[in-house]
């Protein structure tokens, strides 16, 4: 068998990171060093099955810690970096962007600079092979009206503190390629859904609130549109871009699946009505709910809420041969089933500091702004 390639994945304990680490190890092509600070968004249970795996090593630490990162390059001599570590929740960035600037901007710069210094020391052949893949978002392009799509050529126009910090990190990545010829690749992907997503994000939040009979807080009038992709499809695109993408290139990734928020919440409710009807859930039995949709509650809008995201993914399809494999109906049902089948993971994610945090910071979400 060919020798495995050592790679550093950052943020491997998060939602997309967990799915990506699993994909890389299943391919048997990689030895994975996962650098993750284990913030509130990481769940130690997500990758616990990998303990003792011969091709997996976990390092607890921050992408802002230059000394630690230098030591990882020195020790493991990776052939590339897949940079996913980030603060990723828009609502939190609106409350305070400090951590977003630190991790997304300073952290990405620190990873880039450490990687570039290491890359400079490599002999030509290894230098040619090395890749720095940066996982980014379609939010850097701002918001669309009713028509049109984001492409790789769309000008940057971030409109919330999270997307501003991701845009800043993308600009550093692009500048490192332009200035130093450092072999970077960026993927800008749309909204992911699937197993292991932290319950503050819309899809798991709606599933878990419904199952505990809590209101389902739809922001504004629910007409905002997101373009959803099953997380495994995104991870396959990231792996392909890392392996076959051209240095300096950017790939927009999406599955052409636009959904209005309120419609999506209704779809979640109808899946739940089928597989876990309220009458069969012990804590809801006495509530007299016929459908989870009765819990839908239109609340005050998110500040600066981007109206619509939608991706034209023809470049990644044409140049890398990628295409999404999981249809939305199947993916959404699999996701609902995953949350129902993993109560231990859910308890771990929903308890502790997150539980307290949500009580303290989300009062606005329980009622509409006074007219
Ligand atoms: P997540 O919040 O679920 O996970 C982030 C992970 O990064 C966590 O494990 C956390 O502990 C870790 N982390 C945070 N700060 C760190 C630091 N300073 N050093 C090391 N580790 C740190 O995020 P996600 O949804 O998995 O997103 C992963 C990446 O993909 C992010 O860069 C995000 O911007 C991007 N992205 C996400 C989506 C989406 O829909 N979730 C879409 C497009 C792009
Ligand atoms: O309770 C809610 N009610 C609601 O109506 C929440 C949490 C969200 N929403 C709306 C806001 C958005 O229009 O649902 C939509 C999706 O919200 P999020 O899950 O918070 O995702 P979004 O803000 O679109 O950002 C996501 O996609 C792009 C990820 O969190 C980012 O990390 C990624 O870059």
Short mmCIF file of C-alpha atoms and ligand atoms in Angstrom, two decimals:
data_model
loop_
_atom_site.label_atom_id
_atom_site.label_comp_id
_atom_site.label_asym_id
_atom_site.label_seq_id
_atom_site.Cartn_x
_atom_site.Cartn_y
_atom_site.Cartn_z
CA UNK A 1 0.00 0.00 0.00
CA UNK A 2 1.18 3.54 -0.73
CA UNK A 3 2.46 5.56 2.22
CA UNK A 4 -0.23 7.59 3.95
CA UNK A 5 -0.13 11.36 3.74
CA UNK A 6 0.05 13.25 7.02
CA UNK A 7 -2.27 16.25 7.19
CA UNK A 8 -3.18 18.76 9.89
CA UNK A 9 -6.93 19.32 10.18
CA UNK A 10 -7.91 22.27 12.38
CA UNK A 11 -11.31 22.34 14.08
CA UNK A 12 -11.69 18.57 13.64
CA UNK A 13 -13.99 18.28 16.66
CA UNK A 14 -16.60 20.64 15.23
CA UNK A 15 -19.55 19.75 13.02
CA UNK A 16 -17.89 19.69 9.59
CA UNK A 17 -14.49 18.75 11.04
CA UNK A 18 -15.88 15.57 12.61
CA UNK A 19 -17.44 14.48 9.32
CA UNK A 20 -14.25 15.38 7.41
CA UNK A 21 -11.89 13.54 9.78
CA UNK A 22 -14.09 10.45 9.45
CA UNK A 23 -14.06 10.71 5.65
CA UNK A 24 -10.27 11.15 5.49
CA UNK A 25 -9.68 8.13 7.74
CA UNK A 26 -12.21 5.98 5.89
CA UNK A 27 -10.30 6.67 2.66
CA UNK A 28 -7.18 5.10 4.28
CA UNK A 29 -5.08 7.68 2.46
CA UNK A 30 -4.31 9.93 5.41
CA UNK A 31 -2.71 10.19 8.82
CA UNK A 32 -4.70 12.95 10.54
CA UNK A 33 -3.43 15.36 13.19
CA UNK A 34 -6.50 17.16 14.57
CA UNK A 35 -5.70 20.52 16.18
CA UNK A 36 -8.76 21.75 18.07
CA UNK A 37 -9.14 24.12 21.03
CA UNK A 38 -12.32 22.30 22.18
CA UNK A 39 -14.43 25.41 22.52
CA UNK A 40 -18.11 25.23 23.49
CA UNK A 41 -18.86 24.11 19.89
CA UNK A 42 -16.74 20.96 20.10
CA UNK A 43 -18.17 17.76 21.48
CA UNK A 44 -15.63 15.30 22.92
CA UNK A 45 -18.05 12.45 22.15
CA UNK A 46 -18.00 13.13 18.40
CA UNK A 47 -14.64 11.48 17.75
CA UNK A 48 -14.31 9.31 20.85
CA UNK A 49 -14.42 6.15 18.71
CA UNK A 50 -11.13 7.19 17.14
CA UNK A 51 -9.20 6.88 20.39
CA UNK A 52 -6.29 4.55 19.68
CA UNK A 53 -6.78 4.72 15.90
CA UNK A 54 -3.28 4.32 14.38
CA UNK A 55 -3.87 7.13 11.86
CA UNK A 56 -5.42 9.69 14.18
CA UNK A 57 -3.84 12.06 16.70
CA UNK A 58 -5.64 14.73 18.67
CA UNK A 59 -3.85 17.87 19.84
CA UNK A 60 -5.72 20.25 22.10
CA UNK A 61 -4.69 23.78 21.24
CA UNK A 62 -5.49 26.98 19.42
CA UNK A 63 -4.74 28.03 15.86
CA UNK A 64 -3.54 31.29 17.41
CA UNK A 65 -0.69 29.48 19.22
CA UNK A 66 2.27 29.90 16.88
CA UNK A 67 4.73 27.98 19.04
CA UNK A 68 2.45 24.95 19.22
CA UNK A 69 1.77 25.05 15.46
CA UNK A 70 5.49 25.32 14.65
CA UNK A 71 6.13 22.29 16.83
CA UNK A 72 3.42 20.32 14.99
CA UNK A 73 4.97 21.10 11.59
CA UNK A 74 8.41 20.18 12.91
CA UNK A 75 7.24 16.91 14.43
CA UNK A 76 4.73 15.63 11.85
CA UNK A 77 6.03 17.11 8.59
CA UNK A 78 2.54 17.24 7.03
CA UNK A 79 1.90 17.48 3.29
CA UNK A 80 -0.95 19.87 3.89
CA UNK A 81 -3.39 21.69 6.13
CA UNK A 82 -7.18 21.66 6.03
CA UNK A 83 -8.20 24.74 8.00
CA UNK A 84 -11.70 24.50 9.49
CA UNK A 85 -11.23 25.89 13.01
CA UNK A 86 -13.46 28.91 13.43
CA UNK A 87 -16.09 30.63 15.48
CA UNK A 88 -19.05 29.83 13.25
CA UNK A 89 -22.32 31.15 14.68
CA UNK A 90 -23.67 34.41 13.26
CA UNK A 91 -25.90 35.20 16.27
CA UNK A 92 -22.93 34.97 18.65
CA UNK A 93 -20.86 37.23 16.40
CA UNK A 94 -23.62 39.85 16.63
CA UNK A 95 -23.43 39.77 20.45
CA UNK A 96 -19.63 40.06 20.41
CA UNK A 97 -17.08 39.49 17.66
CA UNK A 98 -13.94 39.31 19.85
CA UNK A 99 -13.48 35.54 19.54
CA UNK A 100 -14.31 35.72 15.82
CA UNK A 101 -11.50 38.17 15.18
CA UNK A 102 -9.08 36.13 17.29
CA UNK A 103 -9.77 32.71 15.79
CA UNK A 104 -11.00 33.44 12.29
CA UNK A 105 -8.65 36.29 11.43
CA UNK A 106 -5.60 36.06 13.74
CA UNK A 107 -5.80 32.25 13.91
CA UNK A 108 -6.00 31.77 10.14
CA UNK A 109 -3.14 34.23 9.63
CA UNK A 110 -1.08 32.37 12.26
CA UNK A 111 -1.72 28.99 10.59
CA UNK A 112 -0.84 30.46 7.20
CA UNK A 113 2.39 32.04 8.38
CA UNK A 114 3.55 28.93 10.24
CA UNK A 115 2.67 26.76 7.24
CA UNK A 116 4.47 29.08 4.84
CA UNK A 117 7.64 29.07 6.96
CA UNK A 118 7.56 25.27 7.04
CA UNK A 119 6.84 25.08 3.28
CA UNK A 120 9.86 27.31 2.60
CA UNK A 121 12.12 24.66 4.12
CA UNK A 122 10.82 21.83 1.91
CA UNK A 123 12.72 20.37 -1.05
CA UNK A 124 11.10 21.16 -4.42
CA UNK A 125 9.21 17.90 -4.80
CA UNK A 126 7.48 18.21 -1.41
CA UNK A 127 6.95 21.92 -1.97
CA UNK A 128 4.99 21.07 -5.12
CA UNK A 129 2.79 18.60 -3.24
CA UNK A 130 1.96 20.82 -0.27
CA UNK A 131 -1.53 22.37 -0.03
CA UNK A 132 -3.22 24.76 2.41
CA UNK A 133 -6.96 24.31 2.03
CA UNK A 134 -9.09 26.93 3.74
CA UNK A 135 -12.76 26.11 4.36
CA UNK A 136 -14.89 29.20 3.98
CA UNK A 137 -18.47 30.21 3.51
CA UNK A 138 -20.79 31.75 0.92
CA UNK A 139 -21.68 34.40 3.53
CA UNK A 140 -18.59 36.40 2.50
CA UNK A 141 -20.50 37.42 -0.65
CA UNK A 142 -23.29 39.12 1.29
CA UNK A 143 -26.94 38.69 0.43
CA UNK A 144 -28.82 38.01 -2.82
CA UNK A 145 -32.18 39.37 -3.91
CA UNK A 146 -34.81 37.06 -5.35
CA UNK A 147 -32.62 36.12 -8.35
CA UNK A 148 -29.05 35.19 -9.14
CA UNK A 149 -26.35 33.01 -7.63
CA UNK A 150 -22.96 33.42 -5.96
CA UNK A 151 -20.00 32.26 -8.07
CA UNK A 152 -16.23 32.36 -7.57
CA UNK A 153 -16.28 35.78 -9.27
CA UNK A 154 -18.85 37.39 -6.95
CA UNK A 155 -17.31 40.41 -5.18
CA UNK A 156 -16.91 40.12 -1.41
CA UNK A 157 -19.55 41.99 0.61
CA UNK A 158 -19.75 40.52 4.11
CA UNK A 159 -22.59 41.99 6.15
CA UNK A 160 -22.33 40.52 9.66
CA UNK A 161 -19.36 40.23 12.03
CA UNK A 162 -18.99 36.48 11.41
CA UNK A 163 -18.88 36.85 7.63
CA UNK A 164 -16.59 39.88 7.94
CA UNK A 165 -14.12 37.76 9.92
CA UNK A 166 -14.34 34.91 7.38
CA UNK A 167 -13.85 37.39 4.53
CA UNK A 168 -10.75 38.77 6.27
CA UNK A 169 -9.35 35.25 6.62
CA UNK A 170 -10.07 34.52 2.93
CA UNK A 171 -8.25 37.69 1.93
CA UNK A 172 -5.15 36.62 3.87
CA UNK A 173 -5.27 33.21 2.18
CA UNK A 174 -5.62 34.80 -1.26
CA UNK A 175 -2.83 37.28 -0.50
CA UNK A 176 -0.45 34.50 0.59
CA UNK A 177 -0.92 32.82 -2.77
CA UNK A 178 -0.54 36.02 -4.75
CA UNK A 179 2.44 37.36 -2.81
CA UNK A 180 4.46 34.25 -1.99
CA UNK A 181 3.14 31.66 -4.43
CA UNK A 182 2.05 29.71 -1.33
CA UNK A 183 -0.22 26.86 -2.57
CA UNK A 184 -3.61 27.74 -1.15
CA UNK A 185 -7.11 26.62 -2.13
CA UNK A 186 -10.37 28.08 -0.81
CA UNK A 187 -13.80 26.48 -0.76
CA UNK A 188 -16.81 28.76 -0.18
CA UNK A 189 -19.70 26.53 0.78
CA UNK A 190 -23.37 27.12 1.52
CA UNK A 191 -25.26 26.07 4.69
CA UNK A 192 -24.41 22.55 5.86
CA UNK A 193 -26.73 20.18 7.71
CA UNK A 194 -26.33 16.65 9.04
CA UNK A 195 -25.00 14.72 12.05
CA UNK A 196 -22.87 16.38 14.76
CA UNK A 197 -24.07 19.97 14.18
CA UNK A 198 -24.09 22.00 17.38
CA UNK A 199 -27.68 22.61 18.56
CA UNK A 200 -27.54 26.41 18.32
CA UNK A 201 -27.76 26.15 14.51
CA UNK A 202 -31.21 26.27 12.94
CA UNK A 203 -31.82 22.63 11.92
CA UNK A 204 -30.72 20.86 15.13
CA UNK A 205 -32.24 23.66 17.21
CA UNK A 206 -35.65 23.13 15.62
CA UNK A 207 -35.45 19.32 15.97
CA UNK A 208 -34.45 19.43 19.62
CA UNK A 209 -36.80 22.25 20.63
CA UNK A 210 -39.69 20.38 19.00
CA UNK A 211 -38.92 17.16 20.83
CA UNK A 212 -38.94 18.97 24.15
CA UNK A 213 -42.09 20.93 23.33
CA UNK A 214 -40.34 24.31 23.25
CA UNK A 215 -41.27 27.08 20.77
CA UNK A 216 -39.61 26.94 17.34
CA UNK A 217 -38.23 30.49 16.93
CA UNK A 218 -38.39 31.51 13.26
CA UNK A 219 -36.67 34.86 12.77
CA UNK A 220 -38.68 37.66 11.15
CA UNK A 221 -41.33 36.40 8.74
CA UNK A 222 -39.39 33.23 7.86
CA UNK A 223 -38.92 34.29 4.23
CA UNK A 224 -35.10 34.23 4.32
CA UNK A 225 -33.59 31.63 2.02
CA UNK A 226 -30.62 29.35 2.63
CA UNK A 227 -29.08 26.86 0.17
CA UNK A 228 -28.62 23.59 2.09
CA UNK A 229 -25.99 20.89 1.50
CA UNK A 230 -25.61 17.58 3.32
CA UNK A 231 -22.37 17.76 5.29
CA UNK A 232 -20.89 14.58 3.77
CA UNK A 233 -21.26 16.06 0.28
CA UNK A 234 -19.43 19.19 1.42
CA UNK A 235 -16.63 17.09 2.95
CA UNK A 236 -16.22 15.15 -0.31
CA UNK A 237 -15.85 18.45 -2.17
CA UNK A 238 -13.23 19.64 0.35
CA UNK A 239 -11.25 16.39 -0.02
CA UNK A 240 -11.39 16.63 -3.82
CA UNK A 241 -10.35 20.28 -3.80
CA UNK A 242 -7.43 19.40 -1.51
CA UNK A 243 -6.32 16.55 -3.77
CA UNK A 244 -7.11 17.89 -7.24
CA UNK A 245 -7.67 21.63 -6.87
CA UNK A 246 -5.21 24.02 -8.48
CA UNK A 247 -3.18 26.24 -6.11
CA UNK A 248 -4.64 29.74 -6.00
CA UNK A 249 -8.09 28.53 -7.02
CA UNK A 250 -11.39 29.10 -5.27
CA UNK A 251 -14.34 26.71 -5.48
CA UNK A 252 -17.94 27.61 -4.63
CA UNK A 253 -19.71 24.55 -3.24
CA UNK A 254 -23.46 24.04 -2.94
CA UNK A 255 -26.15 21.50 -3.71
CA UNK A 256 -28.76 23.74 -5.43
CA UNK A 257 -31.23 23.28 -2.66
CA UNK A 258 -32.77 26.60 -1.67
CA UNK A 259 -35.31 26.58 1.13
CA UNK A 260 -37.28 29.36 2.78
CA UNK A 261 -36.69 29.11 6.53
CA UNK A 262 -40.36 28.71 7.42
CA UNK A 263 -40.82 25.95 4.83
CA UNK A 264 -37.79 24.13 6.14
CA UNK A 265 -39.10 24.25 9.71
CA UNK A 266 -42.42 22.87 8.47
CA UNK A 267 -40.57 20.01 6.73
CA UNK A 268 -38.72 19.18 9.96
CA UNK A 269 -42.04 19.17 11.80
CA UNK A 270 -43.67 16.85 9.33
CA UNK A 271 -40.76 14.35 9.47
CA UNK A 272 -41.00 14.43 13.27
CA UNK A 273 -44.80 14.05 13.13
CA UNK A 274 -44.19 10.82 11.22
CA UNK A 275 -41.36 9.25 13.17
CA UNK A 276 -41.94 10.64 16.67
CA UNK A 277 -45.56 11.90 16.86
CA UNK A 278 -46.12 14.21 19.86
CA UNK A 279 -48.67 11.81 21.31
CA UNK A 280 -45.95 9.14 21.58
CA UNK A 281 -43.39 11.38 23.28
CA UNK A 282 -43.87 10.97 27.06
CA UNK A 283 -43.18 14.61 27.98
CA UNK A 284 -45.57 15.90 25.26
CA UNK A 285 -48.42 13.43 25.68
CA UNK A 286 -50.51 15.76 27.81
CA UNK A 287 -49.97 18.85 25.66
CA UNK A 288 -52.62 17.92 23.11
CA UNK A 289 -50.31 18.78 20.18
CA UNK A 290 -51.43 17.31 16.87
CA UNK A 291 -48.35 18.49 14.99
CA UNK A 292 -45.01 19.98 15.98
CA UNK A 293 -45.81 22.81 13.55
CA UNK A 294 -48.09 24.21 16.27
CA UNK A 295 -44.87 25.16 18.10
CA UNK A 296 -43.70 27.52 15.33
CA UNK A 297 -43.23 30.98 16.75
CA UNK A 298 -42.27 34.01 14.62
CA UNK A 299 -39.83 36.09 16.69
CA UNK A 300 -37.81 39.26 16.38
CA UNK A 301 -35.51 39.18 13.35
CA UNK A 302 -31.74 38.67 13.47
CA UNK A 303 -29.96 42.04 13.14
CA UNK A 304 -28.79 42.60 9.58
CA UNK A 305 -30.28 39.23 8.56
CA UNK A 306 -29.01 38.32 5.06
CA UNK A 307 -32.02 37.62 2.86
CA UNK A 308 -30.88 34.90 0.49
CA UNK A 309 -27.84 32.73 -0.24
CA UNK A 310 -27.58 30.52 -3.33
CA UNK A 311 -24.56 28.93 -4.98
CA UNK A 312 -23.74 28.21 -8.60
CA UNK A 313 -21.47 25.18 -8.15
CA UNK A 314 -20.74 24.55 -11.83
CA UNK A 315 -16.98 25.16 -11.50
CA UNK A 316 -16.37 22.49 -8.85
CA UNK A 317 -18.58 20.11 -10.84
CA UNK A 318 -16.82 20.80 -14.13
CA UNK A 319 -13.22 21.05 -12.95
CA UNK A 320 -13.13 18.53 -10.11
CA UNK A 321 -15.93 16.17 -11.12
CA UNK A 322 -17.79 16.72 -7.83
CA UNK A 323 -21.54 16.42 -7.48
CA UNK A 324 -23.83 16.21 -4.47
CA UNK A 325 -25.07 12.70 -3.74
CA UNK A 326 -27.60 13.15 -0.95
CA UNK A 327 -31.01 14.58 -1.85
CA UNK A 328 -32.58 17.00 0.61
CA UNK A 329 -35.51 14.82 1.65
CA UNK A 330 -33.22 11.86 2.40
CA UNK A 331 -30.60 14.04 4.09
CA UNK A 332 -33.09 15.84 6.30
CA UNK A 333 -34.72 12.60 7.40
CA UNK A 334 -31.29 11.05 8.14
CA UNK A 335 -30.42 14.15 10.17
CA UNK A 336 -33.62 14.04 12.23
CA UNK A 337 -33.09 10.32 12.85
CA UNK A 338 -29.48 10.93 13.90
CA UNK A 339 -30.54 13.44 16.58
CA UNK A 340 -33.21 11.03 17.81
CA UNK A 341 -30.70 8.16 18.02
CA UNK A 342 -27.91 10.02 19.80
CA UNK A 343 -29.32 11.31 23.11
CA UNK A 344 -25.97 11.09 24.88
CA UNK A 345 -24.33 13.34 22.29
CA UNK A 346 -27.30 15.72 22.45
CA UNK A 347 -27.19 15.90 26.26
CA UNK A 348 -23.48 16.64 26.23
CA UNK A 349 -23.95 19.38 23.60
CA UNK A 350 -27.06 20.95 25.09
CA UNK A 351 -26.00 21.01 28.72
CA UNK A 352 -23.26 22.89 30.57
CA UNK A 353 -22.25 26.34 29.48
CA UNK A 354 -24.49 26.30 26.36
CA UNK A 355 -27.66 25.82 28.42
CA UNK A 356 -26.80 28.76 30.67
CA UNK A 357 -25.63 30.87 27.76
CA UNK A 358 -28.81 30.44 25.79
CA UNK A 359 -30.97 31.40 28.80
CA UNK A 360 -28.93 34.54 29.32
CA UNK A 361 -28.55 35.71 25.72
CA UNK A 362 -31.59 34.61 23.82
CA UNK A 363 -34.47 36.20 25.69
CA UNK A 364 -35.10 38.34 22.58
CA UNK A 365 -35.84 35.21 20.63
CA UNK A 366 -38.86 34.26 22.65
CA UNK A 367 -41.09 37.12 21.59
CA UNK A 368 -41.57 39.58 18.76
CA UNK A 369 -40.17 43.06 19.27
CA UNK A 370 -42.81 45.31 20.80
CA UNK A 371 -44.48 47.13 17.92
P1 LIG B 1 -18.20 24.45 14.46
O1 LIG B 1 -18.47 25.69 15.23
O2 LIG B 1 -19.14 23.31 14.57
O3 LIG B 1 -16.77 23.89 14.83
C1 LIG B 1 -15.65 24.71 14.96
C2 LIG B 1 -14.52 23.90 15.61
O4 LIG B 1 -13.37 24.74 15.67
C3 LIG B 1 -14.82 23.44 17.04
O5 LIG B 1 -14.42 22.11 17.21
C4 LIG B 1 -13.97 24.37 17.88
O6 LIG B 1 -13.55 23.78 19.11
C5 LIG B 1 -12.81 24.66 16.96
N1 LIG B 1 -12.12 25.91 17.27
C6 LIG B 1 -12.70 27.13 17.51
N2 LIG B 1 -11.74 28.05 17.79
C7 LIG B 1 -10.55 27.41 17.69
C8 LIG B 1 -9.20 27.81 17.83
N3 LIG B 1 -8.87 29.08 18.14
N4 LIG B 1 -8.22 26.89 17.62
C9 LIG B 1 -8.53 25.61 17.32
N5 LIG B 1 -9.80 25.16 17.21
C10 LIG B 1 -10.79 26.05 17.37
O7 LIG B 1 -18.06 24.91 12.94
P2 LIG B 1 -18.47 24.16 11.60
O8 LIG B 1 -19.88 24.43 11.31
O9 LIG B 1 -17.97 22.76 11.66
O10 LIG B 1 -17.61 24.98 10.54
C11 LIG B 1 -16.28 24.57 10.20
C12 LIG B 1 -15.72 25.54 9.17
O11 LIG B 1 -16.55 25.55 8.02
C13 LIG B 1 -15.69 26.99 9.66
O12 LIG B 1 -14.51 27.57 9.18
C14 LIG B 1 -16.92 27.63 9.03
O13 LIG B 1 -16.73 28.99 8.83
C15 LIG B 1 -16.97 26.88 7.72
N6 LIG B 1 -18.31 26.75 7.12
C16 LIG B 1 -19.37 26.28 7.84
C17 LIG B 1 -20.61 26.13 7.24
C18 LIG B 1 -21.79 25.60 7.99
O14 LIG B 1 -22.91 25.62 7.46
N7 LIG B 1 -21.62 25.10 9.19
C19 LIG B 1 -20.78 26.48 5.89
C20 LIG B 1 -19.66 26.95 5.17
C21 LIG B 1 -18.43 27.08 5.80
O1 LIG B 2 -33.38 29.97 15.86
C1 LIG B 2 -33.15 30.29 14.69
N1 LIG B 2 -34.19 30.75 13.91
C2 LIG B 2 -34.02 31.14 12.62
O2 LIG B 2 -34.98 31.56 11.96
C3 LIG B 2 -31.85 30.19 14.09
C4 LIG B 2 -30.68 29.70 14.90
C5 LIG B 2 -31.71 30.58 12.78
N2 LIG B 2 -32.74 31.05 12.07
C6 LIG B 2 -32.54 31.44 10.66
C7 LIG B 2 -31.37 32.36 10.41
C8 LIG B 2 -30.90 31.93 9.04
O3 LIG B 2 -31.65 32.61 8.03
O4 LIG B 2 -32.23 30.23 9.96
C9 LIG B 2 -31.22 30.44 8.96
C10 LIG B 2 -30.04 29.55 9.27
O5 LIG B 2 -29.46 30.02 10.47
P1 LIG B 2 -28.11 29.38 11.06
O6 LIG B 2 -28.28 27.92 11.23
O7 LIG B 2 -27.70 30.19 12.24
O8 LIG B 2 -27.09 29.55 9.83
P2 LIG B 2 -26.56 30.83 9.04
O9 LIG B 2 -26.67 32.05 9.85
O10 LIG B 2 -27.24 30.83 7.69
O11 LIG B 2 -25.01 30.45 8.90
C11 LIG B 2 -24.60 29.09 8.61
O12 LIG B 2 -24.29 28.93 7.26
C12 LIG B 2 -23.11 29.54 6.80
C13 LIG B 2 -23.45 28.66 9.49
O13 LIG B 2 -23.77 28.84 10.85
C14 LIG B 2 -22.20 29.39 9.12
O14 LIG B 2 -21.09 28.93 9.89
C15 LIG B 2 -21.92 29.16 7.67
O15 LIG B 2 -20.79 29.86 7.25
#
